[in-house]
PDB file of C-alpha atoms in Angstrom:
ATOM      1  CA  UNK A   8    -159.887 -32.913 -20.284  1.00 84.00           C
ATOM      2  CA  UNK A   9    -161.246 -34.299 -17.181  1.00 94.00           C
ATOM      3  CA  UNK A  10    -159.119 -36.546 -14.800  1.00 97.00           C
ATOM      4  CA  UNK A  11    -159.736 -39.525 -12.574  1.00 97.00           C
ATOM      5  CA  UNK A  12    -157.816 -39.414  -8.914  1.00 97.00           C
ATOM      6  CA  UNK A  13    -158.134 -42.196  -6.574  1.00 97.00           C
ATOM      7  CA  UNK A  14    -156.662 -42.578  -3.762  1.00 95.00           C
ATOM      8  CA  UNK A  15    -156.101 -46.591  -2.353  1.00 95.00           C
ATOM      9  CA  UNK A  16    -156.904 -46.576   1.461  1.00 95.00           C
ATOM     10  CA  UNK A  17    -154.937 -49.619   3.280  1.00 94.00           C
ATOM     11  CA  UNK A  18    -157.727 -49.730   6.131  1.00 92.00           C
ATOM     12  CA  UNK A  19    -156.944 -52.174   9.136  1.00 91.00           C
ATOM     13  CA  UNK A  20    -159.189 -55.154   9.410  1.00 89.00           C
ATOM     14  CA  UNK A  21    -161.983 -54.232  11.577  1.00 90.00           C
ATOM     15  CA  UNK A  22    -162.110 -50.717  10.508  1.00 92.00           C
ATOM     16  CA  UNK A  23    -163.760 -50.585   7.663  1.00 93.00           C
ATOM     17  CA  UNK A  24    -167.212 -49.723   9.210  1.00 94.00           C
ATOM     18  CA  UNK A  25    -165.603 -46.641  10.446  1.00 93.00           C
ATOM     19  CA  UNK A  26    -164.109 -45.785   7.542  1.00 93.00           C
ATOM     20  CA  UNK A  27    -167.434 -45.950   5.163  1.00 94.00           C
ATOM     21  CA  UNK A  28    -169.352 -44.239   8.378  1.00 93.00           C
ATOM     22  CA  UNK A  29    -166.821 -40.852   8.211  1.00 90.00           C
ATOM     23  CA  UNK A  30    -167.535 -41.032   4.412  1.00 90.00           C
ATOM     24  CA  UNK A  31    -171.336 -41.089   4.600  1.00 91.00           C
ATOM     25  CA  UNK A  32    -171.751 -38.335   7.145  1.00 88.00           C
ATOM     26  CA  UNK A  33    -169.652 -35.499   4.655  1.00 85.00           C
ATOM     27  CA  UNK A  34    -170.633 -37.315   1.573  1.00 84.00           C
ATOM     28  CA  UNK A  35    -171.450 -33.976  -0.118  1.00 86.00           C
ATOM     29  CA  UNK A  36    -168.637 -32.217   1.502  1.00 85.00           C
ATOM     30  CA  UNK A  37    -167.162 -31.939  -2.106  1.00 89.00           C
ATOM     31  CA  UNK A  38    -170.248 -31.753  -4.191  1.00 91.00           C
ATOM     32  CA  UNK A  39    -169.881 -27.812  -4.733  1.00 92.00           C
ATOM     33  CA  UNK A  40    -165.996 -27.941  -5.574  1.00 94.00           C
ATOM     34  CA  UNK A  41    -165.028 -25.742  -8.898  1.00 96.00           C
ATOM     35  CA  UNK A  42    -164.904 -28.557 -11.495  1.00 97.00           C
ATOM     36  CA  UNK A  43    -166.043 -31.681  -9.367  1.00 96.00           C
ATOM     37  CA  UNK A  44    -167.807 -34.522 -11.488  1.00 97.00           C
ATOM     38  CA  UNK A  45    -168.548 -37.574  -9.219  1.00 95.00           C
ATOM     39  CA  UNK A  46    -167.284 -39.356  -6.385  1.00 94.00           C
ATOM     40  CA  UNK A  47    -167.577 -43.275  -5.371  1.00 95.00           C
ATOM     41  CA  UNK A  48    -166.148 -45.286  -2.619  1.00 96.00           C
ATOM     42  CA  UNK A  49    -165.029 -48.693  -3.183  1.00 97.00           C
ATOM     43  CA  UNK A  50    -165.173 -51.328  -0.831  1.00 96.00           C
ATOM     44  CA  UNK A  51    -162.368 -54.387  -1.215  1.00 95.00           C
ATOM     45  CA  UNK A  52    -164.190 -57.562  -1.948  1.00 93.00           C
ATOM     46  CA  UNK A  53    -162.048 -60.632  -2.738  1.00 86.00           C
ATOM     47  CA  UNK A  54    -158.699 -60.982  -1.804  1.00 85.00           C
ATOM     48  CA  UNK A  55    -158.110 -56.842  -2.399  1.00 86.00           C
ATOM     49  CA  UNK A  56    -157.780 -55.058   1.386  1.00 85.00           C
ATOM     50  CA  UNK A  57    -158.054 -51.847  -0.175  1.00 94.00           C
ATOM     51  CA  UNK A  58    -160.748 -49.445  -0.133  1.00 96.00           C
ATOM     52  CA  UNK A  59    -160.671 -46.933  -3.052  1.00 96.00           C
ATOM     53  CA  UNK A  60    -161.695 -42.772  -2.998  1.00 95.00           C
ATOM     54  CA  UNK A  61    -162.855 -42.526  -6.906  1.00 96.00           C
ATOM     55  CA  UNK A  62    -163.198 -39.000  -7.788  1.00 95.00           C
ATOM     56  CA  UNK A  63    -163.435 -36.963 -11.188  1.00 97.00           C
ATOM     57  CA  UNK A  64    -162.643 -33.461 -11.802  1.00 97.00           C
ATOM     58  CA  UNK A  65    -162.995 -31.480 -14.795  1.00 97.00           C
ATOM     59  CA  UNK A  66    -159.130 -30.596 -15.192  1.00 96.00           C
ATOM     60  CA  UNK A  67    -156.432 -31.350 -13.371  1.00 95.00           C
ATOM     61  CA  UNK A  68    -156.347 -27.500 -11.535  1.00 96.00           C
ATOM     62  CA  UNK A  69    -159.859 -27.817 -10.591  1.00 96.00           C
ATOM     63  CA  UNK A  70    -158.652 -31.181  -8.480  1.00 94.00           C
ATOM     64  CA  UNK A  71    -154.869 -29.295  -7.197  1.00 94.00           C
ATOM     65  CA  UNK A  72    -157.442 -26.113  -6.116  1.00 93.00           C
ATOM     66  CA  UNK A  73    -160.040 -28.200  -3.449  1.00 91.00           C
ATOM     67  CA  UNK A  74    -156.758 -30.796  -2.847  1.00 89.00           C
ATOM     68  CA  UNK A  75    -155.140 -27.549  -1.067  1.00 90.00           C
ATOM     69  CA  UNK A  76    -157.896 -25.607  -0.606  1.00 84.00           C
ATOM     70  CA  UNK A  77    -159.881 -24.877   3.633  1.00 74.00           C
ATOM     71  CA  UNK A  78    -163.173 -27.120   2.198  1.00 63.00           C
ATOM     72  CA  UNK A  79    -160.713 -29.917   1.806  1.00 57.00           C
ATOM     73  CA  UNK A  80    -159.463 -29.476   5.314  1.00 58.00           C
ATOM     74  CA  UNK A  81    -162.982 -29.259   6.292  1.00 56.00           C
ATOM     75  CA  UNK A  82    -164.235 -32.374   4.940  1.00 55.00           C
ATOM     76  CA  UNK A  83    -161.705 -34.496   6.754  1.00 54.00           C
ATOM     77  CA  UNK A  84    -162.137 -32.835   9.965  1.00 54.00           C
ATOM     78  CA  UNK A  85    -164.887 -34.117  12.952  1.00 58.00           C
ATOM     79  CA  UNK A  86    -167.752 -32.672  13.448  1.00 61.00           C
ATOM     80  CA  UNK A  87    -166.158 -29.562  15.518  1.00 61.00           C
ATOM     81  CA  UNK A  88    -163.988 -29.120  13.130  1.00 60.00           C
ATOM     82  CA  UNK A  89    -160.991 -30.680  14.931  1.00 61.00           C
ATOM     83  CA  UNK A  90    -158.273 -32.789  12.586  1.00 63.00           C
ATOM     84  CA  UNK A  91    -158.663 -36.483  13.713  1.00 67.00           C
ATOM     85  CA  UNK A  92    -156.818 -39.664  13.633  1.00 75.00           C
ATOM     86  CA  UNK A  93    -157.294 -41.610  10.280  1.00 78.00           C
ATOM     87  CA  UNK A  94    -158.582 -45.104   9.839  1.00 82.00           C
ATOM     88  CA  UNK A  95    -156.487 -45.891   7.435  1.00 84.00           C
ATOM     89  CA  UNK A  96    -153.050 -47.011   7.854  1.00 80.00           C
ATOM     90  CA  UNK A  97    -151.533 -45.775   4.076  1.00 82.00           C
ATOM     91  CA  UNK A  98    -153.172 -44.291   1.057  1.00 85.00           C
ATOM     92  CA  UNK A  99    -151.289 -44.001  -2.336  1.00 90.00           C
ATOM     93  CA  UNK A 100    -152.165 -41.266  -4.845  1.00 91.00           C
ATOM     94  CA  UNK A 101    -153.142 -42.599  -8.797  1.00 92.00           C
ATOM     95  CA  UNK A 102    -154.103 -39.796 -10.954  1.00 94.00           C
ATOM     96  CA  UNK A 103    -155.617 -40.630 -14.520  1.00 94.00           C
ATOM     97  CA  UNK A 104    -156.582 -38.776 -17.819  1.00 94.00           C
ATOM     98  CA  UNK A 105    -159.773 -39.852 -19.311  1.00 93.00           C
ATOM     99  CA  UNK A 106    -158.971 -41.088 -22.753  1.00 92.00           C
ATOM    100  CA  UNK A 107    -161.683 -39.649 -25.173  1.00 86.00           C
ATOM    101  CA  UNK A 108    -162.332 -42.214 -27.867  1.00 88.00           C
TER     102      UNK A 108
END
């Protein structure tokens, strides 16, 4: 059964640009992930401040494998490879079964 995890990004106001720039230059990063289905970023329109991380995995293990695996490390890291400070300021985990009907 494949699962939906997304993760809601509390960004600061101003830093949005930065945020959507660090996702565009690894936006494949996961692409090649055991079990990875799609990925979309949200940006908050409205009142909503919160940018959303949208991805789908085939099973819930495929998703807890790249979550702790080096590649996921890797695809939050700069370009040398060093960790670096967030632009967000929270994130909360949701985690979701897709309901075949």
């Amino acid at each position: 059964m494949s699962i939906v995890v997304i993760n809601a990004l509390s960004v600061p106001e101003g830093q949005g640009e930065e945020l959507e720039a660090r996702f565009a230059a690894r936006k494949h990063a996961v692409d090649t992930a055991e079990g990875f289905e799609g990925f979309n970023l949200l940006r908050p329109t409205g009142d909503n401040t919160q940018y959303f991380v949208y991805t789908q995995w085939a099973s819930r293990e495929d998703y807890e494998n790249w979550r702790d695996s080096r590649d996921n490390a890797a695809a939050h890291a700069s370009e040398d490879g060093k960790p670096r400070k967030p632009v967000a300021s929270g994130s909360d985990l949701l985690e979701f079964d897709i309901v075949e009907l």
